[in-house]
Each structure stands twice: as structure tokens, then as C-alpha cells.
N, C-alpha and C. Protein backbone atom coordinates (compact mmCIF):
# COMPACT_ATOMS: atom_id res chain seq x y z
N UNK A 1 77.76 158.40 118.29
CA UNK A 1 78.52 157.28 118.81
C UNK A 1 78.56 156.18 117.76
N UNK A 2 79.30 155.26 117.49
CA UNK A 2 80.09 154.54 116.67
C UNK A 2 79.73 153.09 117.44
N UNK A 3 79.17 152.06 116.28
CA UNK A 3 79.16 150.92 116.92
C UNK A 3 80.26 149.98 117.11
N UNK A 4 79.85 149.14 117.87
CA UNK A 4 81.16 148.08 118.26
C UNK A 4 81.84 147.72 117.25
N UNK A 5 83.11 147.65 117.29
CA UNK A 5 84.14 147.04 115.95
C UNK A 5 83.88 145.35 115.96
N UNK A 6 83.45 145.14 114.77
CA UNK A 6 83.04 143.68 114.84
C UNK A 6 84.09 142.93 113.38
N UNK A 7 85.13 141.66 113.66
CA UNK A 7 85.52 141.04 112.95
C UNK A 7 84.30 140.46 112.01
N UNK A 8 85.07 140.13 110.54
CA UNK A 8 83.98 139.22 109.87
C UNK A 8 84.16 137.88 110.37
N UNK A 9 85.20 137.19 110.77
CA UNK A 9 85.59 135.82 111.38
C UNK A 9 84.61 135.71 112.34
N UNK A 10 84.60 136.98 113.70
CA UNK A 10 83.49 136.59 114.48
C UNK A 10 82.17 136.21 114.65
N UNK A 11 81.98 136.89 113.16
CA UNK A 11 80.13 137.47 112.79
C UNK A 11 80.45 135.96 112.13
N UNK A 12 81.32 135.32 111.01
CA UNK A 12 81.08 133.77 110.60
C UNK A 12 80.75 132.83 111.50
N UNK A 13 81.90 133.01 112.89
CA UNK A 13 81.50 132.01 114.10
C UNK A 13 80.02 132.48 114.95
N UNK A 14 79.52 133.27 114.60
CA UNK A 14 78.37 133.72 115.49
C UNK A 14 76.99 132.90 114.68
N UNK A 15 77.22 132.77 113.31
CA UNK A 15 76.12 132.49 112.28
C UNK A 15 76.24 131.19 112.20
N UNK A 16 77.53 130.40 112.76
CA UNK A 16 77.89 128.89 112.33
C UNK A 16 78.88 128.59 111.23
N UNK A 17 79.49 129.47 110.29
CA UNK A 17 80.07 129.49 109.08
C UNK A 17 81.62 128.97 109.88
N UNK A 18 82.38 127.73 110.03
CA UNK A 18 83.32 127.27 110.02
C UNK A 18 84.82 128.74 108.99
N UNK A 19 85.92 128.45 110.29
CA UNK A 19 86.60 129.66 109.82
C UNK A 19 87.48 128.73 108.74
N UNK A 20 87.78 129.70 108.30
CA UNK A 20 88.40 129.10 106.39
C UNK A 20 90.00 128.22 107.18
N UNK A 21 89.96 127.40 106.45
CA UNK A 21 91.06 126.06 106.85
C UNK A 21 91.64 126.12 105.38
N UNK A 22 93.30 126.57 105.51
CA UNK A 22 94.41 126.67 104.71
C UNK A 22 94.36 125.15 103.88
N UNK A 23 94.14 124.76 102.99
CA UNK A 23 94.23 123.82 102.52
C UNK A 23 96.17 123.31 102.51
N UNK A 24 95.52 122.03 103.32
CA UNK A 24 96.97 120.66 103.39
C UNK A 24 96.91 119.49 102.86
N UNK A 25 98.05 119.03 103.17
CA UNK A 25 97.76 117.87 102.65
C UNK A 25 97.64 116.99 103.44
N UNK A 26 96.78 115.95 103.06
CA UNK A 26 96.35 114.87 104.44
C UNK A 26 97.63 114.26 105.18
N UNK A 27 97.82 114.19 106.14
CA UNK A 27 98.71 113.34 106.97
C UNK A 27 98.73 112.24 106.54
N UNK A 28 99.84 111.96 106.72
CA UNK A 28 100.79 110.48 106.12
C UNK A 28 100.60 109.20 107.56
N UNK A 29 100.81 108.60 107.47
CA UNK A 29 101.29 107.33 108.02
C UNK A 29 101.95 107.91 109.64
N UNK A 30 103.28 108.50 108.61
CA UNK A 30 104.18 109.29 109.84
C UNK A 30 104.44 110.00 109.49
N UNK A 31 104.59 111.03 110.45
CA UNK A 31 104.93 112.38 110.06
C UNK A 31 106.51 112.79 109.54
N UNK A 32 105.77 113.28 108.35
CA UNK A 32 107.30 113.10 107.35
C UNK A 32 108.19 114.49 108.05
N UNK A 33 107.92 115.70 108.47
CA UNK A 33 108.17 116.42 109.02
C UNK A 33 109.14 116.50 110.13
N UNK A 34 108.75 115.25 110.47
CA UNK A 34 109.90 114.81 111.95
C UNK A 34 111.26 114.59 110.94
N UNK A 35 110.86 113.99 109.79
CA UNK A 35 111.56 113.34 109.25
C UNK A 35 113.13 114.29 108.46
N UNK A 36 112.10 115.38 108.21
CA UNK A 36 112.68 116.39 106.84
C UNK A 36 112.75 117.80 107.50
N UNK A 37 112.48 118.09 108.94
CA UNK A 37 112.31 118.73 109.63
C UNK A 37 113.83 120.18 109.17
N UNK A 38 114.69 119.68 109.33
CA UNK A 38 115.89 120.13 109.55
C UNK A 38 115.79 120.99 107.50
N UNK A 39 115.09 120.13 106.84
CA UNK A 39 115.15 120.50 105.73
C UNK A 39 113.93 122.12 104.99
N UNK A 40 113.29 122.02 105.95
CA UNK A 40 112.45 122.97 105.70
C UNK A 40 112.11 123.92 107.01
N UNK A 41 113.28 124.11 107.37
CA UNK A 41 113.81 125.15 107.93
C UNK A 41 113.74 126.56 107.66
N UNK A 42 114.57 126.37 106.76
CA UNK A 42 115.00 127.41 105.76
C UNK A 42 113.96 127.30 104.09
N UNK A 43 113.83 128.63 103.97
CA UNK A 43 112.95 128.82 102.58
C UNK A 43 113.34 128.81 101.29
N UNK A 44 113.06 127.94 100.63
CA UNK A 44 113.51 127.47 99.54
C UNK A 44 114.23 129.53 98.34
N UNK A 45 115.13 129.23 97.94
CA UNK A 45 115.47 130.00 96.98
C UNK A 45 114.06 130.07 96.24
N UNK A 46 114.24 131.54 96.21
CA UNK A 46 112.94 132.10 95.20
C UNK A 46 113.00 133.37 94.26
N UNK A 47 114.25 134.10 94.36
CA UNK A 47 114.47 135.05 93.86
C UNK A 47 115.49 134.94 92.58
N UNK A 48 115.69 135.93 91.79
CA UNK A 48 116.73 135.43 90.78
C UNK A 48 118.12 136.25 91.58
N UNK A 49 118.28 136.97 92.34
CA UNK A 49 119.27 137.04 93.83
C UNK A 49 119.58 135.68 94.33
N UNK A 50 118.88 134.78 94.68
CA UNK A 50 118.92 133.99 95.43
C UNK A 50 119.48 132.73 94.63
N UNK A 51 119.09 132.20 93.62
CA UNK A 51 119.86 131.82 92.71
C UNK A 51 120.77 131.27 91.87
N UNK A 52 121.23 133.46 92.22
CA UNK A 52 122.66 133.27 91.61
C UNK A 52 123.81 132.46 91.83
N UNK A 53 124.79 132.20 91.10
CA UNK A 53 125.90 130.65 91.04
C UNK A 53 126.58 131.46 92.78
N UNK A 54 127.06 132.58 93.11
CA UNK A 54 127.83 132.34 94.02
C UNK A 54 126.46 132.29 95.33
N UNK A 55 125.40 132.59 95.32
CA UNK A 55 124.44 132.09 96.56
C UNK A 55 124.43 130.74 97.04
N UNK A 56 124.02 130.13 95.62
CA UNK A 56 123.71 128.83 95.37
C UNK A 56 125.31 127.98 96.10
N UNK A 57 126.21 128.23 96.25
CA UNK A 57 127.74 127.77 96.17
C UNK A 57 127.67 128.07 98.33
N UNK A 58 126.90 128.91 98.39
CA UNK A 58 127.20 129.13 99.90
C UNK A 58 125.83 128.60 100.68
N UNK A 59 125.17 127.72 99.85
CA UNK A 59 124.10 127.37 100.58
C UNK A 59 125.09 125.76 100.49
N UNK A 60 124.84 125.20 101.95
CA UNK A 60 124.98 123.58 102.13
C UNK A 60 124.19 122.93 101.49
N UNK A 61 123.47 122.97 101.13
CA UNK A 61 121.97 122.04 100.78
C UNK A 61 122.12 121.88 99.38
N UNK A 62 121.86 120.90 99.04
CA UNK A 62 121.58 119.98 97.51
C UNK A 62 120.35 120.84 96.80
N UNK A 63 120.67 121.97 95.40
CA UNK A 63 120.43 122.47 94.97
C UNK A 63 120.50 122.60 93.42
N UNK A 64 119.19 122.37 92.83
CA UNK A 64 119.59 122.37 91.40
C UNK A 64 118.16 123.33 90.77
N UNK A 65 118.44 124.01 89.95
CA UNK A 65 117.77 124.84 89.06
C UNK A 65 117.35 124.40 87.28
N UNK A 66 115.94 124.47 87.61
CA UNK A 66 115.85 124.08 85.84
C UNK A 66 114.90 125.08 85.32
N UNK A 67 114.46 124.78 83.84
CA UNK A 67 113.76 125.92 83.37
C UNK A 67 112.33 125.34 83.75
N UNK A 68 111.75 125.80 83.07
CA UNK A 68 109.96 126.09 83.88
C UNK A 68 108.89 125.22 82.82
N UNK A 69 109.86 124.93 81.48
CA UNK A 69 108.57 123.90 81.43
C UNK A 69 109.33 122.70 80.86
N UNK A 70 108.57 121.68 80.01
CA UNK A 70 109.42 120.47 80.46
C UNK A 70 109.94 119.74 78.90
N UNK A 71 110.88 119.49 79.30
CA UNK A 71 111.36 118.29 80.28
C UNK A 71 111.84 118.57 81.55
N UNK A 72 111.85 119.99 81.87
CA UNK A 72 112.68 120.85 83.06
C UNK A 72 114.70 120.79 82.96
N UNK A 73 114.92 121.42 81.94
CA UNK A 73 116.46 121.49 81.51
C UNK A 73 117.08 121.73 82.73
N UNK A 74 118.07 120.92 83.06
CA UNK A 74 118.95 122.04 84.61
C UNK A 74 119.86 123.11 83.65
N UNK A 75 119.30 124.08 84.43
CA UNK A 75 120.08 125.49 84.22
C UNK A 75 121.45 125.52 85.50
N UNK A 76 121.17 125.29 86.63
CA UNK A 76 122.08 125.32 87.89
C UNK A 76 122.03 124.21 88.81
N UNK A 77 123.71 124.28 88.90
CA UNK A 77 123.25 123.14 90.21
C UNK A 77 124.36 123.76 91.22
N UNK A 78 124.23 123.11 92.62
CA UNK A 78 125.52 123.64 93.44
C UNK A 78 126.35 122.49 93.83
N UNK A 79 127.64 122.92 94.79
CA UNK A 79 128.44 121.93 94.79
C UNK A 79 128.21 120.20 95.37
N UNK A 80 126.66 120.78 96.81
CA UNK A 80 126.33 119.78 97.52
C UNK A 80 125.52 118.99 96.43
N UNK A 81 124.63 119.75 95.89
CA UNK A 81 123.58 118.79 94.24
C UNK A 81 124.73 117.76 93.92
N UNK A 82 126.04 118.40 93.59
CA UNK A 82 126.89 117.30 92.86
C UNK A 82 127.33 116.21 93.86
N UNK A 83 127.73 116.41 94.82
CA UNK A 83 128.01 115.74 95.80
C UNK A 83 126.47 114.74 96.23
N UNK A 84 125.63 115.18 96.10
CA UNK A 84 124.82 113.81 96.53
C UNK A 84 124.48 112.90 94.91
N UNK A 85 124.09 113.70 94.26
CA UNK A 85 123.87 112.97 92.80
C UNK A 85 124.61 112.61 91.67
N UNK A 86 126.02 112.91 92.36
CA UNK A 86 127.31 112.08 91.34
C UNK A 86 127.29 113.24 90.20
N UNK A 87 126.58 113.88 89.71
CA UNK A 87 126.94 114.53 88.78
C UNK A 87 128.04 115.95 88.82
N UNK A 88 128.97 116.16 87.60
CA UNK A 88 129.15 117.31 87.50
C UNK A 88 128.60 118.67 87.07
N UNK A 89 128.50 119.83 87.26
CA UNK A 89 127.51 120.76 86.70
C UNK A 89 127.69 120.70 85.26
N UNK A 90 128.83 120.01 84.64
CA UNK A 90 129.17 120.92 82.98
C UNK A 90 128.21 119.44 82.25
N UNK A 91 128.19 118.36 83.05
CA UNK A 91 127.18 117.68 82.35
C UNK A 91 125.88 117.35 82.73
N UNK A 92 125.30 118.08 83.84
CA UNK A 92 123.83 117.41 83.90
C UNK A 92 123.36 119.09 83.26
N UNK A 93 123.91 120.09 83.04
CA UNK A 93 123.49 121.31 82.65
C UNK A 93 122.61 121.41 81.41
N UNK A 94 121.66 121.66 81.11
CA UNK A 94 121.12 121.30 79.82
C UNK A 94 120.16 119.89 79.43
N UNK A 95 120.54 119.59 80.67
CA UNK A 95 119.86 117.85 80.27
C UNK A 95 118.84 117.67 81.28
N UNK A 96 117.63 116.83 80.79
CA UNK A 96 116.40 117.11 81.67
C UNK A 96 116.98 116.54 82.92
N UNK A 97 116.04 117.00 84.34
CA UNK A 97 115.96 116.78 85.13
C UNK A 97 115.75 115.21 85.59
N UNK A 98 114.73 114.74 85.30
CA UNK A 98 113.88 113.56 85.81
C UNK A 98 115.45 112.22 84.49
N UNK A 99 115.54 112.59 83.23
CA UNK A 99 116.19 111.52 82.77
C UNK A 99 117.84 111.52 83.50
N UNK A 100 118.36 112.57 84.92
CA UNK A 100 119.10 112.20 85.38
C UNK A 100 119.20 111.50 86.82
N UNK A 101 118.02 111.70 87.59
CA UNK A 101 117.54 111.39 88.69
C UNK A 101 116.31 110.22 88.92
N UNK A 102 115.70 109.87 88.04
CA UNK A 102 114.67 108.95 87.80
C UNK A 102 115.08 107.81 87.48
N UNK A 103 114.28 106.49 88.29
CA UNK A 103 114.49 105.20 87.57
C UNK A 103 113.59 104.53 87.78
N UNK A 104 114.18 103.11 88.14
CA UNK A 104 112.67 102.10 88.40
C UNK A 104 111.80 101.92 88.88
N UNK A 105 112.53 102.46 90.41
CA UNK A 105 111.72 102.92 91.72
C UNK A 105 111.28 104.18 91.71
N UNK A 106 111.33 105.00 90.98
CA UNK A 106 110.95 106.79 91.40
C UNK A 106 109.07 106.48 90.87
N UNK A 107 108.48 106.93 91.89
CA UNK A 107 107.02 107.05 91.98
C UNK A 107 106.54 107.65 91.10
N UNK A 108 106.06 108.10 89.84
CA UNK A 108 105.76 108.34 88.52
C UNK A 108 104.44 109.51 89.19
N UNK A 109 103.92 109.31 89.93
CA UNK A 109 102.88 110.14 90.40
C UNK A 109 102.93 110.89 91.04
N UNK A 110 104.52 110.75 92.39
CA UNK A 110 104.71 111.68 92.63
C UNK A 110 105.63 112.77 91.92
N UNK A 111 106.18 112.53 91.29
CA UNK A 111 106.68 113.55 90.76
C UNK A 111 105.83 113.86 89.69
N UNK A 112 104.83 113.61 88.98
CA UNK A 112 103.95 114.60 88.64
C UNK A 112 103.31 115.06 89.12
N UNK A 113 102.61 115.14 90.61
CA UNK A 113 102.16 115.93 91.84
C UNK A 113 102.99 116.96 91.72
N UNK A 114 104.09 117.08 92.02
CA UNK A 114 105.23 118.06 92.14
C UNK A 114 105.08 118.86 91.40
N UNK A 115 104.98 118.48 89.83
CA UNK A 115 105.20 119.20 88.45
C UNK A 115 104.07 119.56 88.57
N UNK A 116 103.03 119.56 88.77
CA UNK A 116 101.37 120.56 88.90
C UNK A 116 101.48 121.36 90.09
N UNK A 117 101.74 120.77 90.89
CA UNK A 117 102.30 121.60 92.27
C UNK A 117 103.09 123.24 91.63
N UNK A 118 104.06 123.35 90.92
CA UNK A 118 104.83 123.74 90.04
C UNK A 118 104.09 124.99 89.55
N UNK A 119 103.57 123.66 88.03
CA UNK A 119 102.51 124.81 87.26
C UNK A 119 101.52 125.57 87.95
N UNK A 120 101.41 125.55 89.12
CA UNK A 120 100.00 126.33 89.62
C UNK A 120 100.82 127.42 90.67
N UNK A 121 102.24 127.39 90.65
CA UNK A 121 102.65 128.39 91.13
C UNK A 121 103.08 127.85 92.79
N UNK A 122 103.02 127.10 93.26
CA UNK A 122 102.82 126.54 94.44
C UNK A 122 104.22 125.96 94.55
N UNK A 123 104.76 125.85 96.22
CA UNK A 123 105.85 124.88 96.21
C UNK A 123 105.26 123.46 96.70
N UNK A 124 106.20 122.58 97.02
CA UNK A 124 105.27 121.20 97.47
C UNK A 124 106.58 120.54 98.07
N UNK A 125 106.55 119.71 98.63
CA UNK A 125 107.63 118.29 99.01
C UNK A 125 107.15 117.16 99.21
N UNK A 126 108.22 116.33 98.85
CA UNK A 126 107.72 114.62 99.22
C UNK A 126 108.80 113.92 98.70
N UNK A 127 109.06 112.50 99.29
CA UNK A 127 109.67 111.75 100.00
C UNK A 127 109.36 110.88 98.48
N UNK A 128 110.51 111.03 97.83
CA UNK A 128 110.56 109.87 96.36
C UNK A 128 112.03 109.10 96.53
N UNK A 129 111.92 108.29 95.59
CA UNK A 129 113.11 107.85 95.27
C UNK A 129 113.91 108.19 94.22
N UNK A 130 115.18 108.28 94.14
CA UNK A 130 115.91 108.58 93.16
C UNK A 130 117.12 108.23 92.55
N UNK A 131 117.88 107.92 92.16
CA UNK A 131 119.08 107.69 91.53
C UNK A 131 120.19 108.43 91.00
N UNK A 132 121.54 107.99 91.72
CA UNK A 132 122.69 108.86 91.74
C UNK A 132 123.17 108.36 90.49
N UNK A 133 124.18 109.00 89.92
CA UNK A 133 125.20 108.96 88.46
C UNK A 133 125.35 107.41 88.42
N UNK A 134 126.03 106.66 89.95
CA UNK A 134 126.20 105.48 89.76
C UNK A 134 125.41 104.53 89.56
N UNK A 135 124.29 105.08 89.87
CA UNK A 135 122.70 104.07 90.35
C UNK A 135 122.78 104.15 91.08
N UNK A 136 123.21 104.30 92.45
CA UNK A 136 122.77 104.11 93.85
C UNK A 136 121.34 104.50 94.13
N UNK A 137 120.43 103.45 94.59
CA UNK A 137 118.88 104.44 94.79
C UNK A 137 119.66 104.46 96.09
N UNK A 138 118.38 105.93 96.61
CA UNK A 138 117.93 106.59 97.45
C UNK A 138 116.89 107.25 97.61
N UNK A 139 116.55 107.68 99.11
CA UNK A 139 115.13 108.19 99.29
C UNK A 139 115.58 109.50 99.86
N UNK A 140 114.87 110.63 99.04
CA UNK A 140 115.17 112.01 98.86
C UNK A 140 113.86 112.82 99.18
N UNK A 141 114.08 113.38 100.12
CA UNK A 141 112.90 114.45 100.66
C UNK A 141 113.12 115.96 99.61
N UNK A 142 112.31 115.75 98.27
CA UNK A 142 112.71 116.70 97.47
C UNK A 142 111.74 118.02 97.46
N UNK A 143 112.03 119.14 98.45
CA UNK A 143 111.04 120.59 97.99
C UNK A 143 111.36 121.26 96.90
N UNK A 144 109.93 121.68 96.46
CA UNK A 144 110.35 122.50 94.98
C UNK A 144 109.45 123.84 94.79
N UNK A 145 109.77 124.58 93.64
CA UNK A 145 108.90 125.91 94.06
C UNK A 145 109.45 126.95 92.63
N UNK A 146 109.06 128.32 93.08
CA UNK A 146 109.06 128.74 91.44
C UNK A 146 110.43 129.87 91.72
N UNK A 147 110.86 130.04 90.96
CA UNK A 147 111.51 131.12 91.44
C UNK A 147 111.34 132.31 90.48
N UNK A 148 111.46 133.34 91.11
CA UNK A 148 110.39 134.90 90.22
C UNK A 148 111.68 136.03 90.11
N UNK A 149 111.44 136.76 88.71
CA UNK A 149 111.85 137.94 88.55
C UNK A 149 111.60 138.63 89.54
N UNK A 150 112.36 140.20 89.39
CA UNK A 150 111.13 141.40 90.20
C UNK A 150 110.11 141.93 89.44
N UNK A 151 109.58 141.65 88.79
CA UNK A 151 108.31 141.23 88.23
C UNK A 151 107.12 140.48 88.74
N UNK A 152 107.60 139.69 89.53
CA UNK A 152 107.28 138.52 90.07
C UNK A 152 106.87 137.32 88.99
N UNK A 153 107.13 137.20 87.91
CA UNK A 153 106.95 136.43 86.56
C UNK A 153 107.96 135.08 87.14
N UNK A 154 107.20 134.05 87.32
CA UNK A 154 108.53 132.66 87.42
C UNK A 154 109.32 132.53 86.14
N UNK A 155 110.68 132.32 86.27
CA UNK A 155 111.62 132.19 85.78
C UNK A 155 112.51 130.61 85.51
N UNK A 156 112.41 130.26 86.90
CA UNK A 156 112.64 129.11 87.04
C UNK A 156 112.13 128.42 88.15
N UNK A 157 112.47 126.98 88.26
CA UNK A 157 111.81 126.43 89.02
C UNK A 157 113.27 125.92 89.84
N UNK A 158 113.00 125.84 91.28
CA UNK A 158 114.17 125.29 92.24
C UNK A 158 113.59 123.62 93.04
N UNK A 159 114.64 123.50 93.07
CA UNK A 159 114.88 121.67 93.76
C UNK A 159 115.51 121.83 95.01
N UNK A 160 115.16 121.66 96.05
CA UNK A 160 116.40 121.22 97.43
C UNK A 160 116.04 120.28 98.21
N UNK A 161 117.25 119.14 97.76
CA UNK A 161 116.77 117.85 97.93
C UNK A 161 117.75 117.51 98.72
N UNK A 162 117.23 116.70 99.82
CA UNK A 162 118.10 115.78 101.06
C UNK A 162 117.73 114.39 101.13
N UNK A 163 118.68 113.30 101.36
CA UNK A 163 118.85 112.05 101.63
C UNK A 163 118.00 111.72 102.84
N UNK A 164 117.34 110.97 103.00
CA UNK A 164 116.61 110.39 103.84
C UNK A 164 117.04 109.11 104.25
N UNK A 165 117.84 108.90 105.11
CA UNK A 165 118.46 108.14 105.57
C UNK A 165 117.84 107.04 106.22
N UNK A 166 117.05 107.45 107.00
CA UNK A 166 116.38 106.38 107.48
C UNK A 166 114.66 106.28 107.27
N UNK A 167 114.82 106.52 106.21
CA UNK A 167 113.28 106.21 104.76
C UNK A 167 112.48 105.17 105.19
N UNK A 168 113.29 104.18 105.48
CA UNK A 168 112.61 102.61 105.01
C UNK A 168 111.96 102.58 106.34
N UNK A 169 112.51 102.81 107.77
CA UNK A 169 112.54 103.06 109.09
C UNK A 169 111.10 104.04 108.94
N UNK A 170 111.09 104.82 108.65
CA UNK A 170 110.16 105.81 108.49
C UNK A 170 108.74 105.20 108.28
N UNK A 171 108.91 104.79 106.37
CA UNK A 171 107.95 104.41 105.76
C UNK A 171 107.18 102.84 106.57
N UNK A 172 108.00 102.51 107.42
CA UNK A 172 107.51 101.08 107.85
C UNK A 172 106.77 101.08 109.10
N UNK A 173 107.33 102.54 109.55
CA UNK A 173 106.37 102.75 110.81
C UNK A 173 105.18 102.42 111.39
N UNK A 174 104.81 102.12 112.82
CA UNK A 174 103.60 101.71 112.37
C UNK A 174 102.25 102.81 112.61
N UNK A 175 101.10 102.22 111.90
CA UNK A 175 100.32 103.50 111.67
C UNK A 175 99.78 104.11 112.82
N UNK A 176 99.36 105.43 112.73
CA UNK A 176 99.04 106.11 113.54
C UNK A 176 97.69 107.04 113.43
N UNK A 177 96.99 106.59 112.36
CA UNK A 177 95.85 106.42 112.02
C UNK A 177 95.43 107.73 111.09
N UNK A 178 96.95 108.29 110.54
CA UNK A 178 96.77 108.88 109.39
C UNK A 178 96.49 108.46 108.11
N UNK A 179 96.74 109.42 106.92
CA UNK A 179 95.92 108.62 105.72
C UNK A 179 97.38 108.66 104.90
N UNK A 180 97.93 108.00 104.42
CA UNK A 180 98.89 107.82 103.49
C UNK A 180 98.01 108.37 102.51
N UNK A 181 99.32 109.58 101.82
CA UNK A 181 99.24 109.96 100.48
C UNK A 181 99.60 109.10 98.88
N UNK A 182 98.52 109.19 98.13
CA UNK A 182 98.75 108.37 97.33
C UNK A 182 99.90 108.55 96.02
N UNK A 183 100.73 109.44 96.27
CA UNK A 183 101.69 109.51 95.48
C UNK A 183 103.10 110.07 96.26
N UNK A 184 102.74 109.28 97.43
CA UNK A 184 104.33 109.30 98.29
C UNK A 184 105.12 107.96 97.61
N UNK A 185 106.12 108.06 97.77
CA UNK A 185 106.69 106.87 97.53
C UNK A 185 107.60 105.93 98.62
């Protein structure tokens, strides 16, 4: 006879050993989620399928592609990318990322959170500011992530970024006895 089938999770909770907790990130102020909800829905492009110029063209969502290390060149963008950030593809193509979207206000910390986020293979999001062709700031709930051969080797790195409309509304909220992240913006 065969003894009882025993989980290792159970035998941890039987000894006291706390079950393993997915590392997050601390809760904000307000939950940005309510916020960006609609935006992380759907899973960021990750394939070089996924990508490709006519995918990229049938996704709604503000989409731009750069290479993998930096200054982060845009390799791709789609029609909505142009439509929120003033640019055309034949000129932000080739030209770093951050010197077309970055300015006075863009949080310097968070978007290097992002960019380690990045290098370690990981996707991430957060709530920065940014700047359109004209200058217009805005507050952009930007997810990012790697995108892989079939190899699984990253290739490039993807952006899908949405307007946050009511940011300021958000950010002013009052607290709820979470911990603001220190490189939200």
C-alpha cells in the first residue's frame, strides 16, 4: 500500500513556511488599474508574428517598436502611435525613443525602472508623462516588454501606450493607505 499523496505547499503550511508570494509591486495611492484597466486587457505583442507592420496596423492601440539596447532606436510604429504622438513613422523611425517622447516633466526614474524592467527580461507599466511632436504634455499609462524570436532570444522591445485622461484626477486622489511608488510620476 502506497502512502497518502502529500503536496509540498501543504507539508510548507504544516511546518509554518509561508507559501511563496509572486513578487509586486507595492500599491500606489490609487489603484492605477482602475485606471489603465481597459489597457491591459489584452497582452502586450511579444512575438516577431505579432509585430509584424500589417498586425501592428490592425491593433487600435498606440504601438511602437524599438531595438533592445539604447538609446532604444524605433524600428516600428502603428497608425494609432502616430495619432497620439504627432509623429510620422518615416521620421521617428531610427531615432531614439525617449529624445522623441521625453521632456521636462517625464519622471527620469521612471523610465529607467522600465528600462531595467526591460533588461531583466520582464514587462512593467506606469503612469509617466510625455510629450507629443507639438509639445502637448500628457499622462501616458506606458506597458513595455521584450519581444522574442522562436528561439525565444529578445529581439525587440514593445511600447503600448494610452492617454490617461483623467491623470491629475487620479494622482490627486485621496489616500487610501497605500504606498506610492517612488518612480511613478
Amino acid at each position: 500500500r502506497l502512502p497518502p499523496q502529500i503536496k509540498l505547499t501543504d507539508l510548507g503550511a504544516a511546518v509554518g513556511v509561508p507559501k511563496r508570494v509572486k513578487r509586486t509591486m507595492p500599491r500606489m495611492e490609487v489603484d492605477v488599474e482602475d485606471v489603465v484597466v481597459r489597457n491591459k486587457t489584452r497582452p502586450l505583442p511579444n512575438t516577431i508574428n505579432d509585430i509584424d507592420s500589417s498586425h501592428l496596423e490592425e491593433d487600435a492601440r498606440a504601438i511602437v517598436v524599438t531595438e533592445t539596447k539604447s538609446p532604444f532606436r524605433v524600428t516600428q510604429v502603428n497608425s494609432s502611435w502616430e495619432a497620439l504622438c504627432g509623429y510620422q513613422r518615416e521620421e521617428c523611425k531610427g531615432r531614439p525613443l525617449g529624445s522623441l517622447l521625453n521632456g521636462p516633466e517625464t519622471d527620469k526614474m521612471a523610465a529607467t525602472a522600465l528600462v531595467s524592467k526591460l533588461l531583466s527580461g520582464e514587462e512593467a507599466g506606469v503612469i509617466i508623462t510625455n510629450y507629443t511632436k507639438t509639445g502637448r504634455k500628457f499622462k501616458n499609462y506606458v506597458r513595455v516588454g521584450p519581444v522574442v524570436d522562436e528561439m525565444g532570444k529578445t529581439i525587440n522591445f514593445v511600447g503600448v501606450l494610452k492617454e490617461v485622461v483623467d491623470a491629475e484626477k487620479v494622482m490627486d486622489a485621496p489616500k487610501s493607505g497605500g504606498t506610492k511608488l517612488p518612480f511613478m510620476s
